[in-house]
PDB file of C-alpha atoms in Angstrom:
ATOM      1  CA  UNK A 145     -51.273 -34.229  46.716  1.00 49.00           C
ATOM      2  CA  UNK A 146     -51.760 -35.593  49.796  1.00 49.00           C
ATOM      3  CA  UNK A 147     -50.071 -34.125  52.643  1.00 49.00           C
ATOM      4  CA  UNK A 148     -50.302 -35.145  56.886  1.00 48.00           C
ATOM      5  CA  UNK A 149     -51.498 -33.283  59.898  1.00 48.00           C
ATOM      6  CA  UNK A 150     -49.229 -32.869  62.419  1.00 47.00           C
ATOM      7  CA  UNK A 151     -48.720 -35.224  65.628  1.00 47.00           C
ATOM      8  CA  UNK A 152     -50.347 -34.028  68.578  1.00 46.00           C
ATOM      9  CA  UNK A 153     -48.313 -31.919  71.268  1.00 43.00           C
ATOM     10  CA  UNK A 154     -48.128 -34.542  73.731  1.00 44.00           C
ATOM     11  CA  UNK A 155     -46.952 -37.715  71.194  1.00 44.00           C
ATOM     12  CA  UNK A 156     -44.768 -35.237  69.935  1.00 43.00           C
ATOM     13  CA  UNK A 157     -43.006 -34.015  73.153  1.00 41.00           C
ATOM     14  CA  UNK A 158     -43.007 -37.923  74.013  1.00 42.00           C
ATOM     15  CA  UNK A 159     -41.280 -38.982  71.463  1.00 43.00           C
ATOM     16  CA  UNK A 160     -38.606 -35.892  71.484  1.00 42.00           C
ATOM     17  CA  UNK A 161     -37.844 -36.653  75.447  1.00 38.00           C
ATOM     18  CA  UNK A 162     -37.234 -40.879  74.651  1.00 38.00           C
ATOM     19  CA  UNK A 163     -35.331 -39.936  71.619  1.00 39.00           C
ATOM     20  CA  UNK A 164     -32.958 -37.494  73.712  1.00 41.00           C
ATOM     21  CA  UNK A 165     -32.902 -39.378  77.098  1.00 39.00           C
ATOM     22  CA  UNK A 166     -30.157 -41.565  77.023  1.00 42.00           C
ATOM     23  CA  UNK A 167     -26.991 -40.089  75.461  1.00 43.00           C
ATOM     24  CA  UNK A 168     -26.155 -40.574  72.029  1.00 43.00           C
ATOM     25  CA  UNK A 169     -23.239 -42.616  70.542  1.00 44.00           C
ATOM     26  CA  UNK A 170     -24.153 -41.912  67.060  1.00 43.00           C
ATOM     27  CA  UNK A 171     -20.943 -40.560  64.660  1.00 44.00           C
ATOM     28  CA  UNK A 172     -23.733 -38.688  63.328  1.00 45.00           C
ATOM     29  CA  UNK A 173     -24.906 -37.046  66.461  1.00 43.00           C
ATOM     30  CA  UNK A 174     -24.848 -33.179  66.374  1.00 44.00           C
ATOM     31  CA  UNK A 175     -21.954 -31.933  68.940  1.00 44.00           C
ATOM     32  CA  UNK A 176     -22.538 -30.916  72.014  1.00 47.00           C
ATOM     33  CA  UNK A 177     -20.798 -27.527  71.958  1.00 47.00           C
ATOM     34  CA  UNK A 178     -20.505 -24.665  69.150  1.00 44.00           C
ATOM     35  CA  UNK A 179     -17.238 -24.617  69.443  1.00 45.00           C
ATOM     36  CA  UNK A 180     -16.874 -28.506  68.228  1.00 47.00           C
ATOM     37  CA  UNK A 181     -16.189 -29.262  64.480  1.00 45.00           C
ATOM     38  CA  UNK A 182     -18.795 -31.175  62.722  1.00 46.00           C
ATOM     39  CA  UNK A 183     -16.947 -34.655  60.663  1.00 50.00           C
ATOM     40  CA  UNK A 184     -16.438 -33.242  56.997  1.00 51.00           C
ATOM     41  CA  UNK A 185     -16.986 -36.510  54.886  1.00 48.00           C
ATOM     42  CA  UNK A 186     -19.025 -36.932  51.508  1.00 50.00           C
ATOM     43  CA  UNK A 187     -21.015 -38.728  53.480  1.00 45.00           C
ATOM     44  CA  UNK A 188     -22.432 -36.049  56.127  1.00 44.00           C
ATOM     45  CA  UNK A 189     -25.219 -34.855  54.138  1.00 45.00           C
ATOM     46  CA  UNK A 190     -28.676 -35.070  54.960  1.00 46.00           C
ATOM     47  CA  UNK A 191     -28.884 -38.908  54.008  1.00 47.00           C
ATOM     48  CA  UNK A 192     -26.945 -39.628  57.378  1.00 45.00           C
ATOM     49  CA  UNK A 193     -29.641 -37.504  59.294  1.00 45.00           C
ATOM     50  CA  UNK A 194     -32.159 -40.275  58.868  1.00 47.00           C
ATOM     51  CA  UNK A 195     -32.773 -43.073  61.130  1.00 47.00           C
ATOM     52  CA  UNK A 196     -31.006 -45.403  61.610  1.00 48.00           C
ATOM     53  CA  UNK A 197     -31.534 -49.397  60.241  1.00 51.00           C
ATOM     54  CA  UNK A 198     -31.850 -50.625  64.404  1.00 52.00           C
ATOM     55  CA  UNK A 199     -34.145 -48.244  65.131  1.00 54.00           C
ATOM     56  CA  UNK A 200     -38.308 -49.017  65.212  1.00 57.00           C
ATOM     57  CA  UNK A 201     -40.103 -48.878  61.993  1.00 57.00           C
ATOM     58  CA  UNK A 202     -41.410 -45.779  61.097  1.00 52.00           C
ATOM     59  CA  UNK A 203     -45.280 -46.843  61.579  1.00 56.00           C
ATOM     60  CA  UNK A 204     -44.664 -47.570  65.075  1.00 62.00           C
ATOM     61  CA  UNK A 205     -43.186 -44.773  66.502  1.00 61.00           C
ATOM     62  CA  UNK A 206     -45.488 -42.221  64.562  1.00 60.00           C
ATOM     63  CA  UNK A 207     -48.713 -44.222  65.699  1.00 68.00           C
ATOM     64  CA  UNK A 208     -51.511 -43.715  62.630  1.00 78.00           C
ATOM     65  CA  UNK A 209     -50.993 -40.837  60.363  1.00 81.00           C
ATOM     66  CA  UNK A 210     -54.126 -39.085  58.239  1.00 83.00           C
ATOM     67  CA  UNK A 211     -54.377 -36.685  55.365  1.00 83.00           C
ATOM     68  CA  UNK A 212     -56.433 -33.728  55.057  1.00 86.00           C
ATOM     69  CA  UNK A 213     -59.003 -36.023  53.749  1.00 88.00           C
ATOM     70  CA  UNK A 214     -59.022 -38.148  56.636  1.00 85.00           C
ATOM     71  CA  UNK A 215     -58.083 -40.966  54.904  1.00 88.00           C
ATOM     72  CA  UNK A 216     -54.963 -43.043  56.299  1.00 86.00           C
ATOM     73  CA  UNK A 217     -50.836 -41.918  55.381  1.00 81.00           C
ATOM     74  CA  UNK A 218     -48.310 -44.578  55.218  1.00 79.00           C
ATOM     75  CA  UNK A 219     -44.609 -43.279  55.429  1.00 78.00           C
ATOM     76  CA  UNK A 220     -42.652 -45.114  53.232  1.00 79.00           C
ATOM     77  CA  UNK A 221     -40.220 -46.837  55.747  1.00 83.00           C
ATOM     78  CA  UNK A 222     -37.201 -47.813  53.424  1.00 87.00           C
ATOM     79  CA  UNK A 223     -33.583 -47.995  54.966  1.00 90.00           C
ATOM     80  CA  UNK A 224     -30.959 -45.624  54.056  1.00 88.00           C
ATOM     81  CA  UNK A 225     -28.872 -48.556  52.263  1.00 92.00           C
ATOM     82  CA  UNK A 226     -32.455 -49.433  50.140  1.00 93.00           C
ATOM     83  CA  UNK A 227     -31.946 -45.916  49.618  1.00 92.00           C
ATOM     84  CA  UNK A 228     -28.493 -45.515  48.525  1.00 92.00           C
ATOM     85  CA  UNK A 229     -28.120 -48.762  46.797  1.00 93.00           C
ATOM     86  CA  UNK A 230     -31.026 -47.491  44.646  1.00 94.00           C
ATOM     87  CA  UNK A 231     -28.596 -44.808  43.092  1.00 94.00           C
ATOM     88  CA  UNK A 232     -26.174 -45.550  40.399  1.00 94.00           C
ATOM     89  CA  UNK A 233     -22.332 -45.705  41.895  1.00 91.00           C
ATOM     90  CA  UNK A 234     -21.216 -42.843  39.774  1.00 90.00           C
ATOM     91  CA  UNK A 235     -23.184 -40.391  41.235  1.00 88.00           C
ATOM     92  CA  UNK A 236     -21.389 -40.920  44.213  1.00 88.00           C
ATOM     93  CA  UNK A 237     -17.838 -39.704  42.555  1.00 91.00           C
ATOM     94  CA  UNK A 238     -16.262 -36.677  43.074  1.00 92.00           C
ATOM     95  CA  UNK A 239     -14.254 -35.050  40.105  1.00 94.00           C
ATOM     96  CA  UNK A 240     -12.127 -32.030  41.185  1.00 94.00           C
ATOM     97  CA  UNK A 241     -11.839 -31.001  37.267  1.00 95.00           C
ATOM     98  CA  UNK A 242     -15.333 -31.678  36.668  1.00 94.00           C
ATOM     99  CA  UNK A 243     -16.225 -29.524  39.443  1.00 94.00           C
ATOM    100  CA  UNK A 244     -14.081 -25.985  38.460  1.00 97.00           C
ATOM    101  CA  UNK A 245     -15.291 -26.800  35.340  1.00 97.00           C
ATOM    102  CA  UNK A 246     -18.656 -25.985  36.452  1.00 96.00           C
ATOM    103  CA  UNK A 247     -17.678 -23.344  38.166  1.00 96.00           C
ATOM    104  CA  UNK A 248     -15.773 -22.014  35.310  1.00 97.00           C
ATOM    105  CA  UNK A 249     -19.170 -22.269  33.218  1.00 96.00           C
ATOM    106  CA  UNK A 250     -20.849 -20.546  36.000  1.00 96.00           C
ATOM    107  CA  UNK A 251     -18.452 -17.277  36.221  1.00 96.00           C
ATOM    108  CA  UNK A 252     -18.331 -16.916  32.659  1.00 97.00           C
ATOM    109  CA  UNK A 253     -22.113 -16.678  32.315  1.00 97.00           C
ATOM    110  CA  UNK A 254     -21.978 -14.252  34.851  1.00 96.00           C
ATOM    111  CA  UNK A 255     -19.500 -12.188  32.977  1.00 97.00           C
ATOM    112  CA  UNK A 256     -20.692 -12.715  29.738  1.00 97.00           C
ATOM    113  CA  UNK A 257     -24.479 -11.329  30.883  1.00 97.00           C
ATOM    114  CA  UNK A 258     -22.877  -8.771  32.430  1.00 97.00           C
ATOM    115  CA  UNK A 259     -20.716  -7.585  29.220  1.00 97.00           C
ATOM    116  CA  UNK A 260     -23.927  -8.075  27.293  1.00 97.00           C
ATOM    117  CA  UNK A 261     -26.312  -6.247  28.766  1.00 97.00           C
ATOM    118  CA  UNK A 262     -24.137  -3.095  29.982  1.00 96.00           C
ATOM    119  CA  UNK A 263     -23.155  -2.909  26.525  1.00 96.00           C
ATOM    120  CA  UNK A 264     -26.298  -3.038  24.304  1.00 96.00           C
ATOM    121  CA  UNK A 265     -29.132  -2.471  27.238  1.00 96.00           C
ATOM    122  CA  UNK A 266     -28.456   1.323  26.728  1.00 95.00           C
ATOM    123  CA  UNK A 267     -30.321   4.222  25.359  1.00 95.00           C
ATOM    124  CA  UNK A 268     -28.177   4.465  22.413  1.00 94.00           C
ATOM    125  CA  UNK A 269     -29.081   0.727  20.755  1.00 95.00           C
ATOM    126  CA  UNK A 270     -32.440   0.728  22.756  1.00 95.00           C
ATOM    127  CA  UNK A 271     -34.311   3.912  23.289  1.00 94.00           C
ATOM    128  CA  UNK A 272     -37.542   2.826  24.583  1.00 95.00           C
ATOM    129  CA  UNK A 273     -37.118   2.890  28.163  1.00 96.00           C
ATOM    130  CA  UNK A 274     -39.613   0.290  29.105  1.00 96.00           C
ATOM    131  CA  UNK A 275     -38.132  -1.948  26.749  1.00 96.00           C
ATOM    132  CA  UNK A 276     -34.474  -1.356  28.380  1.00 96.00           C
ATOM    133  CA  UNK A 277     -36.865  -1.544  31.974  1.00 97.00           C
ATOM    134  CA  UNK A 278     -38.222  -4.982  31.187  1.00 97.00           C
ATOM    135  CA  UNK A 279     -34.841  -6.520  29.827  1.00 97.00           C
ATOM    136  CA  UNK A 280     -32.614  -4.874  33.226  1.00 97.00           C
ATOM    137  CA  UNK A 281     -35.662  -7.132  34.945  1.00 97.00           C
ATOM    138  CA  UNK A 282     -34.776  -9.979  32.908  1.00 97.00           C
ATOM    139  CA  UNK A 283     -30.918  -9.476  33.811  1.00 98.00           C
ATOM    140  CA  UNK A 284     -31.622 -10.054  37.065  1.00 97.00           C
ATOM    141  CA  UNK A 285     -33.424 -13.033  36.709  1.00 97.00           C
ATOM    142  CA  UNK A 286     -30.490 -14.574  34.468  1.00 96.00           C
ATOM    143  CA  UNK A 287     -27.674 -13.175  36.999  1.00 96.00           C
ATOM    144  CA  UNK A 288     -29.960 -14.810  39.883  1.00 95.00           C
ATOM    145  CA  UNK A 289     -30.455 -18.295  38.184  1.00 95.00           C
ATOM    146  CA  UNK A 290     -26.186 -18.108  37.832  1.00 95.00           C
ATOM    147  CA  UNK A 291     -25.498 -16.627  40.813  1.00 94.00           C
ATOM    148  CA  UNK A 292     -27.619 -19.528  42.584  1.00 94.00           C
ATOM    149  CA  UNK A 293     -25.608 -22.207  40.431  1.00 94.00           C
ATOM    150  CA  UNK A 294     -22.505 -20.976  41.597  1.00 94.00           C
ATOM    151  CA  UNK A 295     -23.701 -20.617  45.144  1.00 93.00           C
ATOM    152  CA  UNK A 296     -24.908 -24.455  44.885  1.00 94.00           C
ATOM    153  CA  UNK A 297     -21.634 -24.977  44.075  1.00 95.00           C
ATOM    154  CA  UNK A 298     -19.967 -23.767  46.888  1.00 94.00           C
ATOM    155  CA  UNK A 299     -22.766 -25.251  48.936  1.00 94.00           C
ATOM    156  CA  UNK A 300     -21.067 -28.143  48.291  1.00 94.00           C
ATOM    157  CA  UNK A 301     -17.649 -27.604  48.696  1.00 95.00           C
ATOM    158  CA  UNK A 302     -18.871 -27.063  52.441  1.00 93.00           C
ATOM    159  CA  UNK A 303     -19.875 -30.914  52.055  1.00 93.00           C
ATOM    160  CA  UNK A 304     -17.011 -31.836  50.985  1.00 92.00           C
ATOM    161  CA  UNK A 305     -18.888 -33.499  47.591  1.00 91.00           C
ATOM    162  CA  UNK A 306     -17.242 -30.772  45.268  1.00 94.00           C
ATOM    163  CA  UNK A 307     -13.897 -32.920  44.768  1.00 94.00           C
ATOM    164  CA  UNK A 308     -12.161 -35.605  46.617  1.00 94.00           C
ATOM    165  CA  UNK A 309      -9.173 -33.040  48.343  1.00 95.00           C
ATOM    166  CA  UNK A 310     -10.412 -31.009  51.342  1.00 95.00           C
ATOM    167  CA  UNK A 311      -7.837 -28.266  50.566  1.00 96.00           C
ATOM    168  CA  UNK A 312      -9.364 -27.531  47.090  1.00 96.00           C
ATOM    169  CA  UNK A 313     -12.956 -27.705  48.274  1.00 95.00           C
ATOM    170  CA  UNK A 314     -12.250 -25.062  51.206  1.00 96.00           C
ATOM    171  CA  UNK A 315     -10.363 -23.089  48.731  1.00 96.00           C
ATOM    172  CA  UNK A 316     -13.292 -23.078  46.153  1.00 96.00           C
ATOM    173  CA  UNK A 317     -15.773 -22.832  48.677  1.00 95.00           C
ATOM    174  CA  UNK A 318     -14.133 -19.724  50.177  1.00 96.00           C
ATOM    175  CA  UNK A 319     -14.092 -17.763  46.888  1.00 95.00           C
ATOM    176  CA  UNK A 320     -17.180 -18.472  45.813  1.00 94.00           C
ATOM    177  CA  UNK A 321     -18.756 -17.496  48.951  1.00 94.00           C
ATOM    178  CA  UNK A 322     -16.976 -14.806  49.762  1.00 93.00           C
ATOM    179  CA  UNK A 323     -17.724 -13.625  45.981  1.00 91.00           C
ATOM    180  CA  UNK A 324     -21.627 -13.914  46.731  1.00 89.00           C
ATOM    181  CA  UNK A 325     -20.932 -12.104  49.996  1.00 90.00           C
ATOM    182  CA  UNK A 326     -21.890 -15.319  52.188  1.00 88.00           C
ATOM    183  CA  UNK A 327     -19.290 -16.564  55.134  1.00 92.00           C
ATOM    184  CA  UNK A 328     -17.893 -19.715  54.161  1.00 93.00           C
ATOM    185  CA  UNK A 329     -16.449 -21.303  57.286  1.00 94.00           C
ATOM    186  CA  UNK A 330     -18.913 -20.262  59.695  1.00 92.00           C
ATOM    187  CA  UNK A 331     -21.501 -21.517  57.460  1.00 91.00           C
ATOM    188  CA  UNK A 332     -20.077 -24.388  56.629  1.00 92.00           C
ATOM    189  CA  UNK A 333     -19.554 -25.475  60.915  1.00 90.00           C
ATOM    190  CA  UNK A 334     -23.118 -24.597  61.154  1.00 89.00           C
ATOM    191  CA  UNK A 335     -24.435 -26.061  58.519  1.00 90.00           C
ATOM    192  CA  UNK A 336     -23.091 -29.454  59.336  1.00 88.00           C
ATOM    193  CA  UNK A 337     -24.495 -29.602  62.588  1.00 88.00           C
ATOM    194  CA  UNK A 338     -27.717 -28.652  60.778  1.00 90.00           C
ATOM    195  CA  UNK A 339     -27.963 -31.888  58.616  1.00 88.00           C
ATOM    196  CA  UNK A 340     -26.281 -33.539  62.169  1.00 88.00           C
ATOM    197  CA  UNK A 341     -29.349 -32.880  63.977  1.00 87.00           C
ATOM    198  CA  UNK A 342     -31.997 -32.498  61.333  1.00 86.00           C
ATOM    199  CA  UNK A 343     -35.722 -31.726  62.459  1.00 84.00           C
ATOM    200  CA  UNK A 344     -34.691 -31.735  66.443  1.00 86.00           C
ATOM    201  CA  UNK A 345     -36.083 -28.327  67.927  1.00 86.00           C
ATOM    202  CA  UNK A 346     -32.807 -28.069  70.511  1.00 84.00           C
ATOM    203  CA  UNK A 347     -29.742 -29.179  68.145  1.00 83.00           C
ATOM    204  CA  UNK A 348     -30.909 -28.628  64.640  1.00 84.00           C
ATOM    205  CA  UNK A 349     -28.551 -25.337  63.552  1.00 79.00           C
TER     206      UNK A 349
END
């Protein structure tokens, strides 16, 4: 797999002070201040981080790119609407039933490996204890691998992708990160201004 060495300090800084000088009037533009609400749309995810369409081609403002085995990296330098219009319509719709119902599927794993294996992980209907060791290990992994699905879940109820009302995405979001222990609205004001600002060392949250 090829992969790209990094630009050197000076291009680099170059291209972060032309891309910052002149103030932005982006709708995607990271706000100035904490304090300021990132736009909660579908939309504000880290597609809308890209460049935009009026801005120079990739291969320009990068210069000539290598890989580690010196030979010459093109990045691919497709649009965001090439990009977009390259996925199918419906995976751009949000279904508020669809969506609890994955949640739904999500708690009740949890439960139901929890019910399981405090049950019949037990001395009493296994007595080897390295068995009972190696299966508690395997709980975790299962509880982890749920736990993550319902925390991807609320991930994007902060995007407001989970359904198409803002009131039952905070709501959803809210218990299901406040059941996994995480902050919800904090995170989710943060986050935003993460995929605002994506990649820039001063703005990117």
């Amino acid at each position: 797999m090829a992969t790209t060495t990094a630009l050197p300090l000076s291009a680099a800084v170059k291209r972060n002070v032309t891309v910052d000088s002149a103030p932005s009037t982006s709708s995607n533009s990271a706000a100035g201040s904490p304090s300021d609400s990132p736009t909660q749309s579908p939309s504000s995810t880290s597609l809308s981080s890209f460049a935009s369409d009026d801005e120079a081609p990739l291969k320009e403002q990068t210069g000539k790119m290598l890989d580690t085995y010196g030979n010459e990296f093109q990045i691919p330098d497709y649009t965001i609407k090439q990009i977009r219009d390259a996925i199918p319509a419906h995976c751009f719709e949000r279904s508020g039933a669809r969506g609890l119902a994955y949640v739904a599927r999500d708690v009740a794993s949890l439960a139901a490996t929890f019910y399981a294996f405090n049950t019949y992980v037990t001395p009493d209907y296994i007595p080897s204890t390295p068995v009972r060791a190696g299966l508690w290990a395997l709980y975790t992994v299962l509880q982890g691998l749920f736990g993550t699905g319902l925390w991807v879940l609320a991930h994007e109820c902060g995007h407001q992708s989970f359904s198409p009302s803002k009131t039952l995405n905070d709501t959803v979001g809210w218990f299901c990160h406040s059941a996994l222990l995480v902050p919800y609205f904090s995170w989710k004001i943060s986050h935003g201004k993460h995929h605002k600002a994506t990649g820039n060392i001063e703005r990117d949250m």
